[in-house]
PDB file of C-alpha atoms in Angstrom:
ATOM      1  CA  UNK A  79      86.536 115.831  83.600  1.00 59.00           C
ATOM      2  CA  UNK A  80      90.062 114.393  83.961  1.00 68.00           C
ATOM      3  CA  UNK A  81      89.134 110.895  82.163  1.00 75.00           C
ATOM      4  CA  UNK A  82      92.139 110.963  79.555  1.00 78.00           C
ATOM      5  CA  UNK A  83      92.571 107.324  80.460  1.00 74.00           C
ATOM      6  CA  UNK A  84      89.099 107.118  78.573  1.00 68.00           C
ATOM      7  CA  UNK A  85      89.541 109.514  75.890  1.00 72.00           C
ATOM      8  CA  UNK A  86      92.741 107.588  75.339  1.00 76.00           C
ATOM      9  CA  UNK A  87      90.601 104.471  74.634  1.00 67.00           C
ATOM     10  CA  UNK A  88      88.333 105.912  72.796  1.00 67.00           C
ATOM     11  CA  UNK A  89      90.363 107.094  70.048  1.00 78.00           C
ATOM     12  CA  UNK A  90      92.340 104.118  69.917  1.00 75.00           C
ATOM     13  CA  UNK A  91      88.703 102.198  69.112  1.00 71.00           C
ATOM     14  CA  UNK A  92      88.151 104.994  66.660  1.00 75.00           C
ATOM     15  CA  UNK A  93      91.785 104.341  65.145  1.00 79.00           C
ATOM     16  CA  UNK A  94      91.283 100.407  64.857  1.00 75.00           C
ATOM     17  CA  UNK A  95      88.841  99.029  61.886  1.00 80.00           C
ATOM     18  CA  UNK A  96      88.009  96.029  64.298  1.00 71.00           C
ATOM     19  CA  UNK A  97      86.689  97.941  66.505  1.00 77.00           C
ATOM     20  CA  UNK A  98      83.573  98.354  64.421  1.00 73.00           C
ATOM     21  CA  UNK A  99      82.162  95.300  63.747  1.00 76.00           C
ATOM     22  CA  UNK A 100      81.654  95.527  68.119  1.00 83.00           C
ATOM     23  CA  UNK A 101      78.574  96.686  69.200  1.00 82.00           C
ATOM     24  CA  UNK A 102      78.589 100.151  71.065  1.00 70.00           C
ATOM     25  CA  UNK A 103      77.436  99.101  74.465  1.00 79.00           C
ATOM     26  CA  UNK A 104      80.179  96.758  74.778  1.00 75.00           C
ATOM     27  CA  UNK A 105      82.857  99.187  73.403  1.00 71.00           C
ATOM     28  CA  UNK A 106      81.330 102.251  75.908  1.00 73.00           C
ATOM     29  CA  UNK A 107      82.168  99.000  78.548  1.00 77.00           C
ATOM     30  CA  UNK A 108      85.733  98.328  77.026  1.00 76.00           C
ATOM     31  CA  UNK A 109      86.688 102.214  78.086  1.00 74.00           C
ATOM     32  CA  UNK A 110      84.850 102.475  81.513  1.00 71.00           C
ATOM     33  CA  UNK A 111      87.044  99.593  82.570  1.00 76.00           C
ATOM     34  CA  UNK A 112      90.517 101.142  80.824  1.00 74.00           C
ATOM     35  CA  UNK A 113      89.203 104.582  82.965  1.00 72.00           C
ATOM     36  CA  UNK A 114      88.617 102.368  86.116  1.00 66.00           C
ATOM     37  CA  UNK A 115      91.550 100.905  86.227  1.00 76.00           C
ATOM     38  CA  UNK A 116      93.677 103.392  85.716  1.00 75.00           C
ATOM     39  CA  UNK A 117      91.909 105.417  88.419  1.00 77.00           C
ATOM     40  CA  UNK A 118      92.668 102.806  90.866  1.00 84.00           C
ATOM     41  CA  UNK A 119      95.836 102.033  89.249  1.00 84.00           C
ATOM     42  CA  UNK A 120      96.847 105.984  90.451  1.00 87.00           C
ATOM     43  CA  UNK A 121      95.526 105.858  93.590  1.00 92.00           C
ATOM     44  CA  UNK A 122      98.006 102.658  94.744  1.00 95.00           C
ATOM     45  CA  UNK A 123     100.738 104.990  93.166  1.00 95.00           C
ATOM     46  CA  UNK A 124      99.480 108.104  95.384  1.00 97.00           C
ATOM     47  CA  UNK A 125      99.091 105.466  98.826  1.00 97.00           C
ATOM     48  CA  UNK A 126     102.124 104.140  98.375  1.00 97.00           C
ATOM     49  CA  UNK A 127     104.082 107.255  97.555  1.00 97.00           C
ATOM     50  CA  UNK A 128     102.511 109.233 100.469  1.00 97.00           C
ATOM     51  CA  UNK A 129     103.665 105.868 102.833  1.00 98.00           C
ATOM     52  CA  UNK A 130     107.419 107.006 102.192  1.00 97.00           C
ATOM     53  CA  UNK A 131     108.345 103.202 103.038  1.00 98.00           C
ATOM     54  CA  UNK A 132     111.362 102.849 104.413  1.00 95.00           C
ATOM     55  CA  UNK A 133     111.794  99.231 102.117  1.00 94.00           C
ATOM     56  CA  UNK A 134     109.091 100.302  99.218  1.00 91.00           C
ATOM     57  CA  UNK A 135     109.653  96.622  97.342  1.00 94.00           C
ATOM     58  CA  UNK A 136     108.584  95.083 100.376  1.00 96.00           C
ATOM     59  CA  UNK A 137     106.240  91.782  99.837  1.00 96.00           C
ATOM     60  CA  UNK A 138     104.331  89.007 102.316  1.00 97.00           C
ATOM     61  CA  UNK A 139     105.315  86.641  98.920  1.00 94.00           C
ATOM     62  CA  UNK A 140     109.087  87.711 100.039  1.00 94.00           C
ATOM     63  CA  UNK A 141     108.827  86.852 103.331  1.00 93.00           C
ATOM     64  CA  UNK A 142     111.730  84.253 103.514  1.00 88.00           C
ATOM     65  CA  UNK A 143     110.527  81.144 106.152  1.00 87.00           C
ATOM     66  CA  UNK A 144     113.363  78.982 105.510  1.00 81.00           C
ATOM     67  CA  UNK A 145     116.109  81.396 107.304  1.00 75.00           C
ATOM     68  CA  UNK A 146     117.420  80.363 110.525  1.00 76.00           C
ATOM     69  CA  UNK A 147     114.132  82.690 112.103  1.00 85.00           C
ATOM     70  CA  UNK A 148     110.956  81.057 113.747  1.00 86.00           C
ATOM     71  CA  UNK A 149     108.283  82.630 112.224  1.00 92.00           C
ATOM     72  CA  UNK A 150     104.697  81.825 112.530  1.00 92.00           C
ATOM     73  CA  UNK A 151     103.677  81.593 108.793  1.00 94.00           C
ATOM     74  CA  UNK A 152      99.807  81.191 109.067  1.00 96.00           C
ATOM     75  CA  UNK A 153      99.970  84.284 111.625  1.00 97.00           C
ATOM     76  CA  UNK A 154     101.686  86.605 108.898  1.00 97.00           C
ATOM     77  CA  UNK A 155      99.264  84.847 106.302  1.00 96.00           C
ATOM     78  CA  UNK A 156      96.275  86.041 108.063  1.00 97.00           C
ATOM     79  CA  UNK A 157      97.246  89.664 109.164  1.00 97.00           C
ATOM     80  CA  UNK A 158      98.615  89.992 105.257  1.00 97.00           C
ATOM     81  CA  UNK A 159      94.327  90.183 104.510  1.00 97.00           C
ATOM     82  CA  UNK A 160      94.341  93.133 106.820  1.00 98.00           C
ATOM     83  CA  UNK A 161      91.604  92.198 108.980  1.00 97.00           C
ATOM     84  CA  UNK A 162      93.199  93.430 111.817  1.00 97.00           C
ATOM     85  CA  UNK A 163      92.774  96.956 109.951  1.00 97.00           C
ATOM     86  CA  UNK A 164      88.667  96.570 110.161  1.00 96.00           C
ATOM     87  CA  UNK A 165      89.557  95.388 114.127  1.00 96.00           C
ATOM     88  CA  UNK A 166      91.242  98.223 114.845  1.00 96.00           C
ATOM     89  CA  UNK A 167      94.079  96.146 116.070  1.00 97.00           C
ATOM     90  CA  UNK A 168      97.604  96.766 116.821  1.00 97.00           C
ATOM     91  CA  UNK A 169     100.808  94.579 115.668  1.00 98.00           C
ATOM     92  CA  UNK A 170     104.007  94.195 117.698  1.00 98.00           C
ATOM     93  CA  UNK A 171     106.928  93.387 115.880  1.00 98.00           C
ATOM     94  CA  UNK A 172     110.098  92.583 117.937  1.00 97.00           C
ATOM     95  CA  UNK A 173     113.249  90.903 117.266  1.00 94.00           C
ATOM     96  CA  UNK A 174     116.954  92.051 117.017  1.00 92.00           C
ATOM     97  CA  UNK A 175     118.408  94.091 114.824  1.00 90.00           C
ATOM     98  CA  UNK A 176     118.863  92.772 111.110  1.00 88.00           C
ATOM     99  CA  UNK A 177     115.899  90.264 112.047  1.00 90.00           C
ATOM    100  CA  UNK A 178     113.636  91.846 109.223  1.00 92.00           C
ATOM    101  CA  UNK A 179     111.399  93.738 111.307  1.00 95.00           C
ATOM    102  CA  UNK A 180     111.198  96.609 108.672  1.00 96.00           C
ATOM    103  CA  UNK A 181     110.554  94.714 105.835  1.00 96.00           C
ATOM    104  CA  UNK A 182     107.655  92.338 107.425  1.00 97.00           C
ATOM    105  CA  UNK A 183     106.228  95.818 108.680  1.00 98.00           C
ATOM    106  CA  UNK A 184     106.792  97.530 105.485  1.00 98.00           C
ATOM    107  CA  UNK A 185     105.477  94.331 103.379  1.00 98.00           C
ATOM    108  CA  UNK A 186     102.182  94.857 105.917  1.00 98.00           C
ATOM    109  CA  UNK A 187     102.025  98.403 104.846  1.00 98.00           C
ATOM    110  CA  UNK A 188     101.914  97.391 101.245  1.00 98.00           C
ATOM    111  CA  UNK A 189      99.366  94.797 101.756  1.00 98.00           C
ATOM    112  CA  UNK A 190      96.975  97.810 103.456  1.00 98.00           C
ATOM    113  CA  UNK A 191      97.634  99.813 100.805  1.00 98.00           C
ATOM    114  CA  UNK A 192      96.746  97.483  97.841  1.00 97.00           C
ATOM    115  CA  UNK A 193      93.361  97.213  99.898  1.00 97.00           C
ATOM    116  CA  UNK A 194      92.872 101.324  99.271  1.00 97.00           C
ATOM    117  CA  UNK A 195      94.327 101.903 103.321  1.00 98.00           C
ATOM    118  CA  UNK A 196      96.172 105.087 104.267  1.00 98.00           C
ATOM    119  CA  UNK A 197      99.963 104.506 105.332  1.00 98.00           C
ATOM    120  CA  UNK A 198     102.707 106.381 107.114  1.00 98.00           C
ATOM    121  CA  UNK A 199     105.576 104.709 108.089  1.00 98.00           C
ATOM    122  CA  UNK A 200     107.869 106.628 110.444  1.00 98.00           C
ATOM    123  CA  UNK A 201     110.634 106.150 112.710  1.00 98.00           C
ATOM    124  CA  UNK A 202     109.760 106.711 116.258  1.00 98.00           C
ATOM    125  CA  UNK A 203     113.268 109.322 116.833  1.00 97.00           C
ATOM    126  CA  UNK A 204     112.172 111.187 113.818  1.00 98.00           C
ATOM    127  CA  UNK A 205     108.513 111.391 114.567  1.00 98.00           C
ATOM    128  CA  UNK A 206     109.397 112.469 118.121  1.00 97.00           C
ATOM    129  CA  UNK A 207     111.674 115.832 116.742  1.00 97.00           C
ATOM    130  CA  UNK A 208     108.930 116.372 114.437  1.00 97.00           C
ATOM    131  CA  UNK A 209     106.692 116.958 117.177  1.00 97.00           C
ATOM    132  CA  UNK A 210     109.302 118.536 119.062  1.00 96.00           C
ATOM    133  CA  UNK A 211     109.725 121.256 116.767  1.00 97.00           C
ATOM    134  CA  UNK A 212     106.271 121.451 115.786  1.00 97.00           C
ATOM    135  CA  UNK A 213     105.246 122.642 119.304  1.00 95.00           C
ATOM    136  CA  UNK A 214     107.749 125.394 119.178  1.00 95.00           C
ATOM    137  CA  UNK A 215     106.359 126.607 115.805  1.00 95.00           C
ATOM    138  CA  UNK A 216     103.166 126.899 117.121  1.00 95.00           C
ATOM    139  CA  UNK A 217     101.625 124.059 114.430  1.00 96.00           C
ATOM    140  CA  UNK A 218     101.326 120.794 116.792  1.00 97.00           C
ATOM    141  CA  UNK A 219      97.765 119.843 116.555  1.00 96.00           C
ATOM    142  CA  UNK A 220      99.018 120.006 112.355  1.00 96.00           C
ATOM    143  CA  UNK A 221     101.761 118.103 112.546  1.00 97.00           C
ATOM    144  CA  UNK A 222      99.985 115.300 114.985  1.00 97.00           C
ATOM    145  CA  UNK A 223      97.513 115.194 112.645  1.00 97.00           C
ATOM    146  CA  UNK A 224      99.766 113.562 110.167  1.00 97.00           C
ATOM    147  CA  UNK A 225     100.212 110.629 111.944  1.00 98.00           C
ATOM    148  CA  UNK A 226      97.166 110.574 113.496  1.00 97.00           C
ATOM    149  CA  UNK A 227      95.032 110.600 110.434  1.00 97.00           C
ATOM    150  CA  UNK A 228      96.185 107.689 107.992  1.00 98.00           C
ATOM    151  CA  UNK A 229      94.544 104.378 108.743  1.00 98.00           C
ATOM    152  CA  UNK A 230      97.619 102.444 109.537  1.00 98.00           C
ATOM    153  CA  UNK A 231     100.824 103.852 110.938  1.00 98.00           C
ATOM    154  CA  UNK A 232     104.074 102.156 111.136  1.00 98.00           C
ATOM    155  CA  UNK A 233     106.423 102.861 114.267  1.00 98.00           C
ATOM    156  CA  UNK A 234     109.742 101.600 113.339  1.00 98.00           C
ATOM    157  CA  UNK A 235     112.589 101.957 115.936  1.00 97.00           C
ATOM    158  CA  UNK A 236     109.526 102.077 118.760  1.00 98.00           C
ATOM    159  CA  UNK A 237     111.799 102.657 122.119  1.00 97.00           C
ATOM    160  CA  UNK A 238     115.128 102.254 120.645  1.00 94.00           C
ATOM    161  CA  UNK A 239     115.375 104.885 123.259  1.00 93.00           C
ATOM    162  CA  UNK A 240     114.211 105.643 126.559  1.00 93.00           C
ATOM    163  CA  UNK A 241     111.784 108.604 126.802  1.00 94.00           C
ATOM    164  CA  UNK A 242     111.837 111.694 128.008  1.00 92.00           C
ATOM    165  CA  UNK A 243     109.156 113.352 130.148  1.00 91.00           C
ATOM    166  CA  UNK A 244     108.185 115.934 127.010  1.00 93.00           C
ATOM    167  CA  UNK A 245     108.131 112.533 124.650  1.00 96.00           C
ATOM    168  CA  UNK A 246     105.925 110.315 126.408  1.00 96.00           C
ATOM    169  CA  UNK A 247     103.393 113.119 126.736  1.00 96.00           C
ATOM    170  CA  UNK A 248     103.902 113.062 122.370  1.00 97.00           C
ATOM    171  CA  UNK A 249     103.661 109.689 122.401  1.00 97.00           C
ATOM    172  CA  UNK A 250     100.303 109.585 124.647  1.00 97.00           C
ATOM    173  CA  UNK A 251      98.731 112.240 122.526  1.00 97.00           C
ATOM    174  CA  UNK A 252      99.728 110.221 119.444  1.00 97.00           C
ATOM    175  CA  UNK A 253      98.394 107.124 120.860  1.00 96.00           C
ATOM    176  CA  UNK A 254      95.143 108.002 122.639  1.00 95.00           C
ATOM    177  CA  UNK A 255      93.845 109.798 119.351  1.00 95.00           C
ATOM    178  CA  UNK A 256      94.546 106.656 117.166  1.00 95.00           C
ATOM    179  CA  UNK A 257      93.180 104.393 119.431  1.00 92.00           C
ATOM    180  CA  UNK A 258      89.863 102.769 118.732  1.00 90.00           C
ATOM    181  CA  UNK A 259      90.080 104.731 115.233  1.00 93.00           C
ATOM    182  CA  UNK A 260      93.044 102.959 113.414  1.00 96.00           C
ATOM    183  CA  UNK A 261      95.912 100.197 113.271  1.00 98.00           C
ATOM    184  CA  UNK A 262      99.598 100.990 114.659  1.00 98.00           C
ATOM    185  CA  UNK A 263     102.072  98.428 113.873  1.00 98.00           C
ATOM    186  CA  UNK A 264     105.145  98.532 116.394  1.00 98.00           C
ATOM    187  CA  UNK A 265     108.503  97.652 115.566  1.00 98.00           C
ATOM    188  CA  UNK A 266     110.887  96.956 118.294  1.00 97.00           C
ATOM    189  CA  UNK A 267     114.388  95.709 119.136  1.00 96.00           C
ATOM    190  CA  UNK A 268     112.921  94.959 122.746  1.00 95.00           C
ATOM    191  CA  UNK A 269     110.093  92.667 124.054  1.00 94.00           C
ATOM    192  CA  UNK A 270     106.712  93.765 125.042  1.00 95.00           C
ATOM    193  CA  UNK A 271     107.679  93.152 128.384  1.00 94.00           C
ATOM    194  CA  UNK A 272     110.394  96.078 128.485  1.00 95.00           C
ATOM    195  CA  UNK A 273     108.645  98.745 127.145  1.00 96.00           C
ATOM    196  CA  UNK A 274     106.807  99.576 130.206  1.00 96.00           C
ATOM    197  CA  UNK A 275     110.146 100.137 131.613  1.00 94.00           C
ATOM    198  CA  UNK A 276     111.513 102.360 128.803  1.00 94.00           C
ATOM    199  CA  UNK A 277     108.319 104.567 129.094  1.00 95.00           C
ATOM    200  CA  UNK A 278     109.657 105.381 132.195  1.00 92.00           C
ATOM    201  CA  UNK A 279     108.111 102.523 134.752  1.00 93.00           C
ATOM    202  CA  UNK A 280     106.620 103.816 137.848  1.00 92.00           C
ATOM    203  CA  UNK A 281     108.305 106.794 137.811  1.00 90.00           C
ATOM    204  CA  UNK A 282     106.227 108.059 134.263  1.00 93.00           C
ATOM    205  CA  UNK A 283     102.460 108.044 135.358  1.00 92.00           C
ATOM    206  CA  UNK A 284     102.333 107.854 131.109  1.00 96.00           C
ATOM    207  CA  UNK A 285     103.659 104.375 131.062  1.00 96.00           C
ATOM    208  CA  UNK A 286     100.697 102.341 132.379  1.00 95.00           C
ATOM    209  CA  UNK A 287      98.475 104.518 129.942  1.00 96.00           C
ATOM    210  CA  UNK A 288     100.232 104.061 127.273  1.00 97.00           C
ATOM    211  CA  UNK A 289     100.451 100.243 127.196  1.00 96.00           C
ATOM    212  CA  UNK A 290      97.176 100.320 128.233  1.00 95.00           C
ATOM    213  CA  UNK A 291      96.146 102.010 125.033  1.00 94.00           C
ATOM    214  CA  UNK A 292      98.374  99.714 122.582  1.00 95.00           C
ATOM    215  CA  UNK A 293      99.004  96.391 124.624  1.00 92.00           C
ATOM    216  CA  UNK A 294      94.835  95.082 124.495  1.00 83.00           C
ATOM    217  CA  UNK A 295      93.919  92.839 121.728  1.00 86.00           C
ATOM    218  CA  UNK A 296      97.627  93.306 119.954  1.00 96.00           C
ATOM    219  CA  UNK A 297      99.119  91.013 117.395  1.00 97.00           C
ATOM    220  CA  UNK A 298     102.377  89.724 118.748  1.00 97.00           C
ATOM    221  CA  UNK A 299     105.121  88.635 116.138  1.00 96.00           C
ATOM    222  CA  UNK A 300     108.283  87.714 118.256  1.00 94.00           C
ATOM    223  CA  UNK A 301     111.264  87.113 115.582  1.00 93.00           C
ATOM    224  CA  UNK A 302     113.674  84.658 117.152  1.00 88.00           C
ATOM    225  CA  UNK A 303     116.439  82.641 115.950  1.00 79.00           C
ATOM    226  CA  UNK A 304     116.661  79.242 116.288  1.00 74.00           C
ATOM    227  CA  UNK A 305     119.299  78.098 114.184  1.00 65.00           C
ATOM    228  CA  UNK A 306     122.390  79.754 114.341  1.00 58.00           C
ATOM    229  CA  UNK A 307     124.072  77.962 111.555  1.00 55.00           C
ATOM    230  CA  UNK A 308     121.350  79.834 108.838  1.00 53.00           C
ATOM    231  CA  UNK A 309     120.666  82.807 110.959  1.00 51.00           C
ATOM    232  CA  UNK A 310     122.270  86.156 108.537  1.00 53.00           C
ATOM    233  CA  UNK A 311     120.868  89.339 108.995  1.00 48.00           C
ATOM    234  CA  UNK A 312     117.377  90.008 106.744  1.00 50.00           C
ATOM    235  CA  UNK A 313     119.223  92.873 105.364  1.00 52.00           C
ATOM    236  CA  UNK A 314     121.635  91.100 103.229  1.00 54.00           C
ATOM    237  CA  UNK A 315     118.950  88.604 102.524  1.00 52.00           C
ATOM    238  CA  UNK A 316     116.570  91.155 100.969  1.00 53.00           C
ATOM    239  CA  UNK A 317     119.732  92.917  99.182  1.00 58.00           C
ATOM    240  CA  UNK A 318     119.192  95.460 101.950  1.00 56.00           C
ATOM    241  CA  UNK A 319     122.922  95.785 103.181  1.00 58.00           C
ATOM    242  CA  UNK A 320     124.402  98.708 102.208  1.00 47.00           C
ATOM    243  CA  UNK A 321     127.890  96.980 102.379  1.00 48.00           C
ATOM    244  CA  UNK A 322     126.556  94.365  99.466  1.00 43.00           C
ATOM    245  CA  UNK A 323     125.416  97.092  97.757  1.00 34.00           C
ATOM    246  CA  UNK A 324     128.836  98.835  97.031  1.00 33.00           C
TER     247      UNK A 324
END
C-alpha cells in the first residue's frame, strides 16, 4: 500500500513503553499525520526535482532589496502567494544581465511549487532545439507537450535572440496552447517594448499574435539600477559567480 512512512510509526509506538498509556484513537492520529506528511513532504521533492531549476536554492526571503536595484517589494510580495497562478497570468521579468532575473524567476518557481504547482524552467535557445529536433524525429506534439503541460513555465533567456521564421511558428504553438490554461513567467535582457521587434516586427505576421497572447493582463517587473555606487551583479551576490566560486 506504499505507507512505510506509517508502518515506520507504528512500530516505533510499539517499541516505546509511553506510548501505551495513549489512547488508540489518538495514536492511529499520531501515524496518519507522520504518513501525511511525508507524502507531501515527497511530492515537493518530486516538483522541485522535475523543475530542473536553473538556481534550485532560490528564495522570495533572499530576495536582496537593499542592492543598488529598484525593486517593487510589495509587487514581488504579492505574486510570491501565486495568485497570479489561479489568474492565469503571465510575469515579465526584464533587466540586464547579472540583474537577478533567474533567481527572482526561479525563487517564483519555488514558491508555485511549495503550493503543489507543476514547474519547468527552461531556457528559451534550448527549448527552441528541442523542438527543432523533435520535429525531425517525428515526436513534436510529445515534446511540446512538456512544456505545455506543467502549470507554470519559466522562459529564461526569452529573445536573447532574434527568431527565425521555423522558431516563431514553435514559439506560437507553445504559446497559444498555454494560454488561458497556465502561467509563463518571461525572463528578458530586453524591454517589453522590443520584443515585438525581435519576433520579427511587421515582417513576421507571428509577432502581433504572439504578444497578443502573452502581453494582456501581464505582471511587469522592470529591474533597474539606480545607484551605481551599490549596483554588483546578483550573481556574486547570491554566491552565483562562477569566478567566486573557484
Amino acid at each position: 500500500m506504499h505507507m512505510s512512512a506509517m508502518a515506520n510509526a507504528f512500530r516505533l509506538q510499539m517499541n516505546d513503553p509511553k506510548m501505551k498509556d495513549i489512547p488508540f484513537e489518538d495514536r492511529f492520529g499520531m501515524i496518519v499525520d507522520i504518513e501525511y506528511t511525508n507524502r507531501k513532504n515527497n511530492r515537493l521533492k518530486r516538483l522541485i526535482h522535475n523543475a530542473e531549476f536553473e538556481q534550485s536554492d532560490a528564495s522570495i526571503s533572499d530576495i536582496d532589496y537593499r542592492s543598488g536595484r529598484k525593486l517593487n517589494k510589495s509587487l514581488i510580495t504579492r505574486l510570491a502567494s501565486c495568485e497570479y497562478i489561479t489568474e492565469y497570468r503571465n510575469i515579465f521579468i526584464t533587466g540586464a544581465t547579472g540583474s537577478g532575473k533567474t533567481y527572482m524567476a526561479c525563487a517564483f518557481g519555488m514558491e508555485a511549487c511549495k503550493q503543489y504547482f507543476s514547474v519547468k524552467y527552461v531556457r528559451l535557445p534550448d527549448l527552441l532545439i528541442d523542438l527543432e529536433a523533435a520535429m525531425r524525429d517525428g515526436n513534436y506534439q510529445k515534446v511540446l507537450e512538456k512544456y505545455t503541460k506543467p502549470t507554470l513555465l519559466i522562459l529564461d533567456e526569452w529573445l536573447l535572440m532574434k527568431l527565425s521564421e521555423s522558431e516563431s511558428k514553435h514559439v506560437f504553438e507553445l504559446i497559444h496552447k498555454r494560454r488561458k490554461r497556465s502561467s509563463t513567467i518571461f525572463c528578458s535582457q530586453f524591454r517589453e517594448a522590443g520584443w515585438y521587434e525581435r519576433l520579427g516586427g511587421n515582417d513576421n505576421p507571428l509577432a502581433d499574435a504572439i504578444m497578443d497572447r502573452i502581453t494582456y493582463d501581464s505582471y511587469k517587473i522592470d529591474i533597474e539600477s539606480v545607484d551605481p555606487n551599490r549596483d554588483e551583479s546578483m550573481r556574486k551576490r547570491y554566491g552565483l559567480d562562477p569566478e567566486e566560486s573557484r
